[in-house]
């Protein structure tokens, strides 16, 4: 089971939204400070001078390691800035570092990707930067030995997990689908199907067959009889074990969130392939989850993918949507844009054991901004999804280790990030959503300025917390 625990800070009072206490929390004890003029507002053991700023904090000890997977291009640039300004100054953290930049993957024949996934299974928590998946152009650009597979695909196949993506809601960022008042958590089955398929270009007439050679049976099916000039063909698969893990993770997340769960397939066309997904989900639900769901007033339901898409657009949100691999790949981006921006989306791969996760940014490497950065130009790159990759990974580490201070830190960082945007400090992509063609340079911060603004908001929240502890 995936643990989901909230440890309330002694310095805050939840108001407005009980599901997100830290976001709507306010300091409640600072008002007492003026009554104690003989007490320093700064805790001598928790604060000390630093060359990076007027005050730094006693770093929070993180007992167990996390795996860091570095990435490429502009994503790598902001990743380092986040780590240097929002993580390392506050956490005493053992990081198992793997460089998944395209050049190092090429130098190691992609073995570094496999090793990073194996380390994730060992340490239970990985935090991943966006990476390049090479195409023909990238192979030529970097003079690669091979057109290496998607590192995300390699990692997901080793971890055999489900990717859950959920929007980061910010009050002043309008939604393209205004009816989505509540989040929609989309679960993508991150194994098999098109992503581990074998495809072929057929250049002439001939007969295509599907053959299975089993220990107890052999099956041979004629698929199609090609005439000139040929065509294309594809063979893909999935396993009962992986589908069951997908179903287990989806129902677990829905139960913890107390939201309904929907599975979408096209079982009317793929009667056996998609029908297997439908049957395994239903069997697991009846055997293990139905009573638990009903006790919370929630439910599980299978829907055809076309019907589910229509329902999603007219719904107000507030549910978990389990999708097959390709459907989840496409629809998670649709949901992200519908909620405001692909840069405002969390992405967490949850393994079947419920203990192992990989948190990542849902966007790409932001190549266009990187080209400007390489020339010394100013960029305004949205780092929110990358910040939340760090917070979601560290929050899971905190829950596994029962680390109250670490969990409180991650909540303050997320709340500080959201508050920074709500106060009007944002990157250009978000300013464009707000102001459209009327956007000016005064409406947004550059890449560095935004991360610095989040760091200032984080420090203010941590200082407020420590001031209240002194008063107590």
Short mmCIF file of C-alpha atoms in Angstrom, two decimals:
data_model
loop_
_atom_site.label_atom_id
_atom_site.label_comp_id
_atom_site.label_asym_id
_atom_site.label_seq_id
_atom_site.Cartn_x
_atom_site.Cartn_y
_atom_site.Cartn_z
CA UNK A 1 0.00 0.00 0.00
CA UNK A 2 1.12 3.54 -0.73
CA UNK A 3 1.23 5.54 2.48
CA UNK A 4 -0.25 9.01 2.42
CA UNK A 5 0.37 10.97 5.58
CA UNK A 6 0.08 14.65 6.42
CA UNK A 7 2.04 15.94 9.38
CA UNK A 8 0.69 19.41 10.24
CA UNK A 9 3.25 22.05 11.14
CA UNK A 10 2.88 23.48 14.63
CA UNK A 11 3.20 26.95 13.10
CA UNK A 12 0.29 26.74 10.71
CA UNK A 13 -3.47 26.56 10.78
CA UNK A 14 -5.26 24.99 7.83
CA UNK A 15 -8.01 27.09 6.37
CA UNK A 16 -10.10 27.07 3.22
CA UNK A 17 -9.12 23.71 1.73
CA UNK A 18 -8.50 20.71 4.01
CA UNK A 19 -7.11 18.65 1.13
CA UNK A 20 -4.16 21.01 0.73
CA UNK A 21 -3.50 22.36 4.23
CA UNK A 22 -0.03 23.72 3.57
CA UNK A 23 -1.13 25.70 0.55
CA UNK A 24 -3.85 27.52 2.46
CA UNK A 25 -2.00 27.67 5.76
CA UNK A 26 -1.22 30.89 7.63
CA UNK A 27 1.22 31.54 10.44
CA UNK A 28 -0.76 31.82 13.69
CA UNK A 29 1.86 32.57 16.32
CA UNK A 30 3.97 35.37 14.89
CA UNK A 31 1.64 37.91 16.52
CA UNK A 32 3.17 36.95 19.86
CA UNK A 33 6.71 37.92 18.88
CA UNK A 34 6.24 41.63 19.53
CA UNK A 35 5.36 40.82 23.15
CA UNK A 36 8.75 39.20 23.77
CA UNK A 37 11.31 41.89 22.98
CA UNK A 38 13.99 40.03 24.89
CA UNK A 39 13.74 36.99 22.62
CA UNK A 40 15.66 36.98 19.38
CA UNK A 41 13.44 36.13 16.42
CA UNK A 42 16.21 33.93 15.03
CA UNK A 43 16.98 30.53 16.50
CA UNK A 44 20.77 30.39 17.07
CA UNK A 45 20.98 26.68 16.32
CA UNK A 46 18.80 26.82 13.23
CA UNK A 47 20.22 29.90 11.51
CA UNK A 48 23.72 30.96 10.58
CA UNK A 49 25.29 33.47 8.25
CA UNK A 50 26.05 32.36 4.72
CA UNK A 51 27.83 33.75 1.71
CA UNK A 52 24.77 32.89 -0.39
CA UNK A 53 22.49 35.18 1.60
CA UNK A 54 21.95 36.85 4.95
CA UNK A 55 20.67 33.71 6.63
CA UNK A 56 20.87 29.97 6.03
CA UNK A 57 19.23 27.13 7.90
CA UNK A 58 20.27 24.11 9.85
CA UNK A 59 19.87 21.50 7.16
CA UNK A 60 17.26 18.78 7.59
CA UNK A 61 18.83 15.34 7.84
CA UNK A 62 17.48 12.89 5.26
CA UNK A 63 18.20 9.41 6.58
CA UNK A 64 18.12 7.37 3.38
CA UNK A 65 19.45 8.16 -0.11
CA UNK A 66 17.57 9.27 -3.19
CA UNK A 67 18.52 8.58 -6.80
CA UNK A 68 19.04 11.62 -9.00
CA UNK A 69 18.84 11.24 -12.78
CA UNK A 70 20.26 14.28 -14.56
CA UNK A 71 19.07 15.29 -18.01
CA UNK A 72 19.61 17.45 -21.06
CA UNK A 73 19.57 20.98 -22.43
CA UNK A 74 17.56 23.73 -20.70
CA UNK A 75 15.95 21.21 -18.38
CA UNK A 76 19.45 20.34 -17.12
CA UNK A 77 20.27 24.03 -16.59
CA UNK A 78 17.20 24.71 -14.44
CA UNK A 79 17.64 21.34 -12.69
CA UNK A 80 21.05 22.38 -11.36
CA UNK A 81 19.69 25.76 -10.26
CA UNK A 82 16.82 24.11 -8.37
CA UNK A 83 19.21 21.69 -6.69
CA UNK A 84 21.67 24.45 -5.72
CA UNK A 85 19.11 27.01 -4.53
CA UNK A 86 16.06 25.07 -3.31
CA UNK A 87 17.37 21.68 -2.16
CA UNK A 88 20.99 21.52 -1.00
CA UNK A 89 20.93 24.66 1.21
CA UNK A 90 18.17 23.08 3.30
CA UNK A 91 18.72 19.31 3.19
CA UNK A 92 21.56 17.05 4.36
CA UNK A 93 20.94 14.56 1.60
CA UNK A 94 22.77 11.49 0.24
CA UNK A 95 22.28 11.59 -3.54
CA UNK A 96 23.08 8.64 -5.79
CA UNK A 97 23.79 10.57 -8.97
CA UNK A 98 23.38 9.24 -12.51
CA UNK A 99 24.08 11.42 -15.54
CA UNK A 100 21.41 10.56 -18.11
CA UNK A 101 22.52 13.34 -20.45
CA UNK A 102 22.57 12.12 -24.04
CA UNK A 103 26.38 12.18 -24.33
CA UNK A 104 26.87 10.04 -21.22
CA UNK A 105 24.18 7.61 -22.32
CA UNK A 106 26.05 7.29 -25.60
CA UNK A 107 29.42 6.89 -23.84
CA UNK A 108 28.05 4.10 -21.63
CA UNK A 109 26.03 2.43 -24.42
CA UNK A 110 22.93 3.41 -22.43
CA UNK A 111 24.02 1.25 -19.49
CA UNK A 112 23.77 4.27 -17.18
CA UNK A 113 20.01 4.31 -17.77
CA UNK A 114 19.67 0.68 -16.72
CA UNK A 115 21.87 1.27 -13.66
CA UNK A 116 19.79 4.26 -12.59
CA UNK A 117 16.61 2.19 -12.74
CA UNK A 118 18.22 -0.62 -10.75
CA UNK A 119 19.35 1.91 -8.14
CA UNK A 120 15.75 3.16 -7.93
CA UNK A 121 14.58 -0.34 -7.05
CA UNK A 122 17.25 -0.44 -4.33
CA UNK A 123 16.63 2.97 -2.75
CA UNK A 124 12.88 3.34 -3.55
CA UNK A 125 12.99 7.01 -4.58
CA UNK A 126 14.25 8.55 -7.83
CA UNK A 127 13.98 12.12 -9.08
CA UNK A 128 14.49 12.56 -12.82
CA UNK A 129 15.27 15.52 -15.06
CA UNK A 130 13.86 15.68 -18.60
CA UNK A 131 16.03 13.89 -21.18
CA UNK A 132 16.47 13.77 -24.95
CA UNK A 133 15.05 10.81 -26.85
CA UNK A 134 17.20 10.82 -29.99
CA UNK A 135 15.79 10.78 -33.51
CA UNK A 136 17.75 10.89 -36.78
CA UNK A 137 18.49 14.58 -36.34
CA UNK A 138 19.81 14.13 -32.80
CA UNK A 139 21.99 11.19 -33.83
CA UNK A 140 23.65 13.45 -36.37
CA UNK A 141 23.82 16.45 -34.00
CA UNK A 142 25.61 14.55 -31.23
CA UNK A 143 27.40 12.01 -33.46
CA UNK A 144 25.79 9.18 -31.50
CA UNK A 145 26.76 5.53 -31.84
CA UNK A 146 23.11 4.52 -32.02
CA UNK A 147 19.59 5.91 -31.92
CA UNK A 148 19.17 5.01 -28.26
CA UNK A 149 15.74 4.14 -26.88
CA UNK A 150 13.74 6.57 -24.78
CA UNK A 151 15.32 6.59 -21.30
CA UNK A 152 11.84 7.00 -19.84
CA UNK A 153 10.71 3.87 -21.66
CA UNK A 154 13.74 1.89 -20.46
CA UNK A 155 13.24 3.00 -16.86
CA UNK A 156 9.50 2.34 -16.90
CA UNK A 157 9.95 -1.14 -18.32
CA UNK A 158 12.46 -2.03 -15.59
CA UNK A 159 10.34 -0.54 -12.80
CA UNK A 160 7.09 -1.91 -14.30
CA UNK A 161 5.12 0.96 -12.86
CA UNK A 162 2.20 3.24 -13.58
CA UNK A 163 2.76 6.93 -14.31
CA UNK A 164 0.31 9.19 -12.48
CA UNK A 165 0.06 12.79 -13.67
CA UNK A 166 -1.91 15.49 -11.93
CA UNK A 167 -2.22 19.25 -12.52
CA UNK A 168 -0.75 21.88 -10.23
CA UNK A 169 -3.67 24.25 -9.64
CA UNK A 170 -2.83 27.96 -9.37
CA UNK A 171 -5.72 30.34 -8.80
CA UNK A 172 -4.64 33.10 -11.19
CA UNK A 173 -3.77 30.80 -14.12
CA UNK A 174 -6.96 30.34 -16.19
CA UNK A 175 -7.92 26.90 -17.49
CA UNK A 176 -8.70 26.22 -21.12
CA UNK A 177 -11.43 23.90 -19.84
CA UNK A 178 -13.06 26.18 -17.26
CA UNK A 179 -15.34 23.44 -15.95
CA UNK A 180 -12.40 21.52 -14.48
CA UNK A 181 -12.80 22.82 -10.95
CA UNK A 182 -11.03 19.81 -9.41
CA UNK A 183 -7.88 17.95 -10.50
CA UNK A 184 -7.98 14.88 -12.73
CA UNK A 185 -5.26 12.33 -11.96
CA UNK A 186 -4.41 10.34 -15.07
CA UNK A 187 -2.69 6.98 -14.63
CA UNK A 188 -0.71 5.76 -17.63
CA UNK A 189 0.19 2.08 -17.82
CA UNK A 190 3.88 2.50 -18.56
CA UNK A 191 4.63 -0.95 -19.95
CA UNK A 192 4.29 -2.69 -23.28
CA UNK A 193 1.87 -2.03 -26.16
CA UNK A 194 3.29 0.26 -28.87
CA UNK A 195 6.29 1.14 -26.69
CA UNK A 196 7.70 -2.38 -26.81
CA UNK A 197 6.28 -3.29 -30.18
CA UNK A 198 8.02 -4.79 -33.20
CA UNK A 199 7.13 -3.09 -36.46
CA UNK A 200 8.09 -3.69 -40.05
CA UNK A 201 7.83 -2.06 -43.46
CA UNK A 202 6.59 -4.60 -46.00
CA UNK A 203 7.94 -3.83 -49.45
CA UNK A 204 6.09 -6.34 -51.56
CA UNK A 205 3.28 -8.87 -51.71
CA UNK A 206 3.12 -11.65 -49.14
CA UNK A 207 1.29 -13.16 -46.22
CA UNK A 208 1.61 -11.77 -42.67
CA UNK A 209 1.12 -14.30 -39.85
CA UNK A 210 1.04 -14.18 -36.06
CA UNK A 211 2.66 -17.26 -34.55
CA UNK A 212 2.87 -18.24 -30.88
CA UNK A 213 5.07 -21.20 -29.96
CA UNK A 214 4.21 -22.25 -26.43
CA UNK A 215 5.27 -25.21 -24.30
CA UNK A 216 1.76 -26.62 -24.33
CA UNK A 217 0.23 -25.09 -27.45
CA UNK A 218 1.06 -23.47 -30.74
CA UNK A 219 -1.13 -20.89 -32.43
CA UNK A 220 -0.82 -19.61 -35.98
CA UNK A 221 -3.10 -16.87 -37.28
CA UNK A 222 -3.17 -15.25 -40.68
CA UNK A 223 -3.20 -11.48 -40.21
CA UNK A 224 -3.24 -10.10 -43.75
CA UNK A 225 -2.38 -11.02 -47.31
CA UNK A 226 -0.44 -8.10 -48.79
CA UNK A 227 -0.50 -7.30 -52.48
CA UNK A 228 1.96 -4.96 -54.18
CA UNK A 229 3.31 -2.46 -53.20
CA UNK A 230 3.22 -3.73 -49.58
CA UNK A 231 2.55 -1.72 -46.41
CA UNK A 232 3.39 -1.77 -42.71
CA UNK A 233 2.78 -4.17 -39.82
CA UNK A 234 3.05 -4.10 -36.05
CA UNK A 235 3.16 -6.73 -33.32
CA UNK A 236 2.74 -5.70 -29.68
CA UNK A 237 2.04 -7.34 -26.37
CA UNK A 238 1.35 -6.98 -22.68
CA UNK A 239 1.39 -9.34 -19.71
CA UNK A 240 -1.17 -10.32 -17.09
CA UNK A 241 1.39 -9.52 -14.39
CA UNK A 242 1.89 -5.96 -15.63
CA UNK A 243 -1.82 -5.32 -16.19
CA UNK A 244 -2.55 -6.55 -12.66
CA UNK A 245 0.12 -4.23 -11.24
CA UNK A 246 -1.44 -1.37 -13.23
CA UNK A 247 -4.87 -2.19 -11.81
CA UNK A 248 -3.52 -2.48 -8.25
CA UNK A 249 -1.70 0.86 -8.43
CA UNK A 250 -4.71 2.62 -9.96
CA UNK A 251 -7.12 1.36 -7.33
CA UNK A 252 -4.68 2.12 -4.55
CA UNK A 253 -4.25 5.73 -5.68
CA UNK A 254 -8.00 6.22 -6.14
CA UNK A 255 -8.64 4.81 -2.67
CA UNK A 256 -6.04 7.06 -1.04
CA UNK A 257 -7.39 10.12 -2.85
CA UNK A 258 -11.00 9.06 -2.15
CA UNK A 259 -11.83 9.64 -5.80
CA UNK A 260 -13.73 7.42 -8.29
CA UNK A 261 -11.66 5.38 -10.74
CA UNK A 262 -12.32 4.97 -14.46
CA UNK A 263 -10.53 2.62 -16.87
CA UNK A 264 -10.82 3.43 -20.57
CA UNK A 265 -10.20 0.94 -23.40
CA UNK A 266 -11.50 0.10 -26.88
CA UNK A 267 -12.58 -3.43 -26.00
CA UNK A 268 -15.38 -3.33 -28.58
CA UNK A 269 -12.69 -3.47 -31.30
CA UNK A 270 -9.78 -5.18 -29.51
CA UNK A 271 -12.02 -7.74 -27.87
CA UNK A 272 -9.20 -9.95 -26.59
CA UNK A 273 -6.38 -7.43 -26.10
CA UNK A 274 -8.29 -4.60 -24.45
CA UNK A 275 -10.79 -7.10 -23.10
CA UNK A 276 -7.99 -8.57 -20.99
CA UNK A 277 -7.41 -5.17 -19.34
CA UNK A 278 -11.13 -4.85 -18.64
CA UNK A 279 -11.40 -8.36 -17.17
CA UNK A 280 -8.33 -8.09 -14.90
CA UNK A 281 -9.44 -4.71 -13.52
CA UNK A 282 -12.93 -6.02 -12.82
CA UNK A 283 -11.70 -9.22 -11.18
CA UNK A 284 -9.32 -7.33 -8.89
CA UNK A 285 -11.98 -4.77 -8.00
CA UNK A 286 -14.52 -7.43 -7.05
CA UNK A 287 -12.01 -9.50 -5.08
CA UNK A 288 -10.16 -6.79 -3.15
CA UNK A 289 -11.34 -3.22 -3.60
CA UNK A 290 -15.13 -3.07 -4.01
CA UNK A 291 -15.95 -3.03 -0.29
CA UNK A 292 -13.20 -0.47 0.39
CA UNK A 293 -14.42 1.82 -2.37
CA UNK A 294 -18.05 1.58 -1.28
CA UNK A 295 -17.08 2.45 2.30
CA UNK A 296 -15.81 5.79 0.95
CA UNK A 297 -18.72 6.35 -1.40
CA UNK A 298 -16.53 5.99 -4.49
CA UNK A 299 -16.62 3.50 -7.36
CA UNK A 300 -14.75 1.84 -10.22
CA UNK A 301 -16.15 1.83 -13.74
CA UNK A 302 -14.92 0.76 -17.18
CA UNK A 303 -15.72 3.07 -20.11
CA UNK A 304 -14.97 3.07 -23.81
CA UNK A 305 -12.15 5.49 -24.57
CA UNK A 306 -14.27 7.72 -26.85
CA UNK A 307 -17.07 7.90 -24.28
CA UNK A 308 -14.54 8.66 -21.52
CA UNK A 309 -12.95 11.51 -23.47
CA UNK A 310 -16.36 13.12 -23.94
CA UNK A 311 -17.17 12.64 -20.26
CA UNK A 312 -13.83 14.14 -19.20
CA UNK A 313 -14.45 17.36 -21.12
CA UNK A 314 -17.86 17.94 -19.54
CA UNK A 315 -16.95 16.77 -16.02
CA UNK A 316 -15.76 18.99 -13.17
CA UNK A 317 -12.80 16.67 -12.38
CA UNK A 318 -12.12 14.87 -9.13
CA UNK A 319 -11.34 11.33 -10.31
CA UNK A 320 -8.53 8.97 -11.33
CA UNK A 321 -8.45 8.00 -15.00
CA UNK A 322 -6.54 4.78 -15.80
CA UNK A 323 -5.30 4.68 -19.40
CA UNK A 324 -3.40 2.21 -21.52
CA UNK A 325 0.13 3.23 -22.46
CA UNK A 326 -0.47 5.19 -25.68
CA UNK A 327 -3.77 6.69 -24.52
CA UNK A 328 -2.12 7.94 -21.34
CA UNK A 329 0.81 9.39 -23.28
CA UNK A 330 -1.51 11.51 -25.44
CA UNK A 331 -4.27 12.35 -22.99
CA UNK A 332 -1.97 13.40 -20.15
CA UNK A 333 -0.72 16.23 -22.38
CA UNK A 334 -4.30 17.14 -23.29
CA UNK A 335 -5.22 17.33 -19.61
CA UNK A 336 -2.13 19.36 -18.78
CA UNK A 337 -2.97 21.94 -21.44
CA UNK A 338 -6.62 21.95 -20.44
CA UNK A 339 -5.66 22.78 -16.86
CA UNK A 340 -3.41 25.61 -18.04
CA UNK A 341 0.04 24.41 -19.05
CA UNK A 342 2.21 21.35 -19.54
CA UNK A 343 4.60 23.14 -17.21
CA UNK A 344 2.02 22.81 -14.41
CA UNK A 345 1.86 19.03 -14.17
CA UNK A 346 3.27 16.54 -11.68
CA UNK A 347 4.42 13.14 -12.90
CA UNK A 348 5.15 10.20 -10.60
CA UNK A 349 5.85 6.60 -11.63
CA UNK A 350 4.48 4.25 -8.95
CA UNK A 351 5.80 0.67 -8.83
CA UNK A 352 3.66 -2.34 -7.91
CA UNK A 353 5.23 -2.60 -4.44
CA UNK A 354 3.79 0.82 -3.53
CA UNK A 355 7.14 1.81 -2.00
CA UNK A 356 9.18 2.59 -5.09
CA UNK A 357 8.54 5.75 -7.12
CA UNK A 358 10.23 7.89 -9.73
CA UNK A 359 9.20 11.56 -9.86
CA UNK A 360 9.93 13.51 -13.02
CA UNK A 361 9.07 16.67 -14.92
CA UNK A 362 6.28 16.01 -17.41
CA UNK A 363 7.74 18.27 -20.11
CA UNK A 364 10.69 17.95 -22.48
CA UNK A 365 14.17 19.44 -22.47
CA UNK A 366 13.05 22.88 -23.80
CA UNK A 367 15.46 22.88 -26.73
CA UNK A 368 14.41 26.27 -28.13
CA UNK A 369 15.25 28.01 -24.85
CA UNK A 370 18.53 26.13 -24.63
CA UNK A 371 19.63 27.46 -28.01
CA UNK A 372 19.07 30.99 -26.70
CA UNK A 373 20.89 30.14 -23.46
CA UNK A 374 23.88 28.77 -25.40
CA UNK A 375 24.21 32.13 -27.15
CA UNK A 376 24.10 34.01 -23.85
CA UNK A 377 20.56 35.27 -24.37
CA UNK A 378 17.89 35.73 -21.72
CA UNK A 379 15.40 32.90 -21.21
CA UNK A 380 12.21 32.62 -19.21
CA UNK A 381 11.82 28.88 -18.66
CA UNK A 382 9.11 27.53 -16.39
CA UNK A 383 10.77 25.42 -13.68
CA UNK A 384 7.64 24.55 -11.68
CA UNK A 385 7.27 20.96 -12.94
CA UNK A 386 10.95 20.30 -12.20
CA UNK A 387 10.59 21.80 -8.71
CA UNK A 388 7.60 19.53 -8.08
CA UNK A 389 9.60 16.53 -9.30
CA UNK A 390 12.00 17.21 -6.43
CA UNK A 391 9.22 17.84 -3.90
CA UNK A 392 7.17 14.76 -4.80
CA UNK A 393 10.22 12.52 -4.69
CA UNK A 394 11.42 13.97 -1.39
CA UNK A 395 7.90 13.82 0.08
CA UNK A 396 7.79 10.10 -0.68
CA UNK A 397 11.21 9.70 0.96
CA UNK A 398 9.81 11.52 4.00
CA UNK A 399 6.80 9.22 4.20
CA UNK A 400 8.91 6.07 3.90
CA UNK A 401 11.29 7.33 6.60
CA UNK A 402 8.66 8.98 8.87
CA UNK A 403 10.63 12.22 8.48
CA UNK A 404 8.24 14.94 9.69
CA UNK A 405 10.61 17.85 9.03
CA UNK A 406 11.36 16.74 5.48
CA UNK A 407 7.67 16.38 4.62
CA UNK A 408 6.96 19.80 6.09
CA UNK A 409 9.80 21.24 3.99
CA UNK A 410 8.40 19.77 0.75
CA UNK A 411 4.95 21.19 1.53
CA UNK A 412 6.41 24.63 2.18
CA UNK A 413 8.38 24.53 -1.06
CA UNK A 414 5.30 23.58 -3.08
CA UNK A 415 3.17 26.20 -1.34
CA UNK A 416 5.91 28.79 -1.83
CA UNK A 417 6.15 27.97 -5.51
CA UNK A 418 2.39 28.37 -5.98
CA UNK A 419 2.29 31.54 -3.91
CA UNK A 420 5.09 33.06 -6.00
CA UNK A 421 2.96 32.75 -9.14
CA UNK A 422 -0.21 33.87 -7.37
CA UNK A 423 1.61 37.01 -6.25
CA UNK A 424 2.26 37.89 -9.90
CA UNK A 425 5.82 36.56 -10.24
CA UNK A 426 5.91 34.07 -13.09
CA UNK A 427 7.72 32.97 -16.24
CA UNK A 428 6.77 34.11 -19.74
CA UNK A 429 4.70 31.04 -20.67
CA UNK A 430 2.33 31.69 -17.75
CA UNK A 431 2.28 35.43 -18.41
CA UNK A 432 1.19 34.68 -21.98
CA UNK A 433 -1.76 32.68 -20.63
CA UNK A 434 -2.77 35.66 -18.51
CA UNK A 435 -2.05 38.57 -20.84
CA UNK A 436 -2.04 37.02 -24.31
CA UNK A 437 -0.68 39.30 -27.06
CA UNK A 438 -0.56 42.20 -24.59
CA UNK A 439 2.23 40.61 -22.55
CA UNK A 440 5.26 42.83 -21.92
CA UNK A 441 8.67 42.21 -20.34
CA UNK A 442 7.37 43.71 -17.09
CA UNK A 443 4.85 40.88 -16.79
CA UNK A 444 7.35 38.05 -16.28
CA UNK A 445 10.65 37.01 -14.72
CA UNK A 446 13.54 35.31 -16.43
CA UNK A 447 14.64 31.76 -15.59
CA UNK A 448 17.02 32.73 -12.78
CA UNK A 449 14.77 35.44 -11.33
CA UNK A 450 11.85 33.05 -10.95
CA UNK A 451 13.85 30.40 -9.07
CA UNK A 452 15.30 33.16 -6.87
CA UNK A 453 11.76 34.40 -6.14
CA UNK A 454 10.68 30.89 -5.11
CA UNK A 455 13.78 30.60 -2.91
CA UNK A 456 12.91 33.89 -1.19
CA UNK A 457 9.33 32.72 -0.59
CA UNK A 458 10.60 29.40 0.78
CA UNK A 459 13.01 31.11 3.18
CA UNK A 460 10.24 33.42 4.40
CA UNK A 461 8.02 30.44 5.17
CA UNK A 462 10.80 28.58 6.96
CA UNK A 463 11.69 31.69 8.98
CA UNK A 464 8.04 32.16 9.95
CA UNK A 465 7.92 28.55 11.08
CA UNK A 466 11.06 28.93 13.22
CA UNK A 467 9.86 32.22 14.71
CA UNK A 468 6.68 30.53 15.86
CA UNK A 469 8.65 27.66 17.38
CA UNK A 470 10.65 30.19 19.42
CA UNK A 471 7.46 31.77 20.75
CA UNK A 472 6.22 28.37 21.87
#
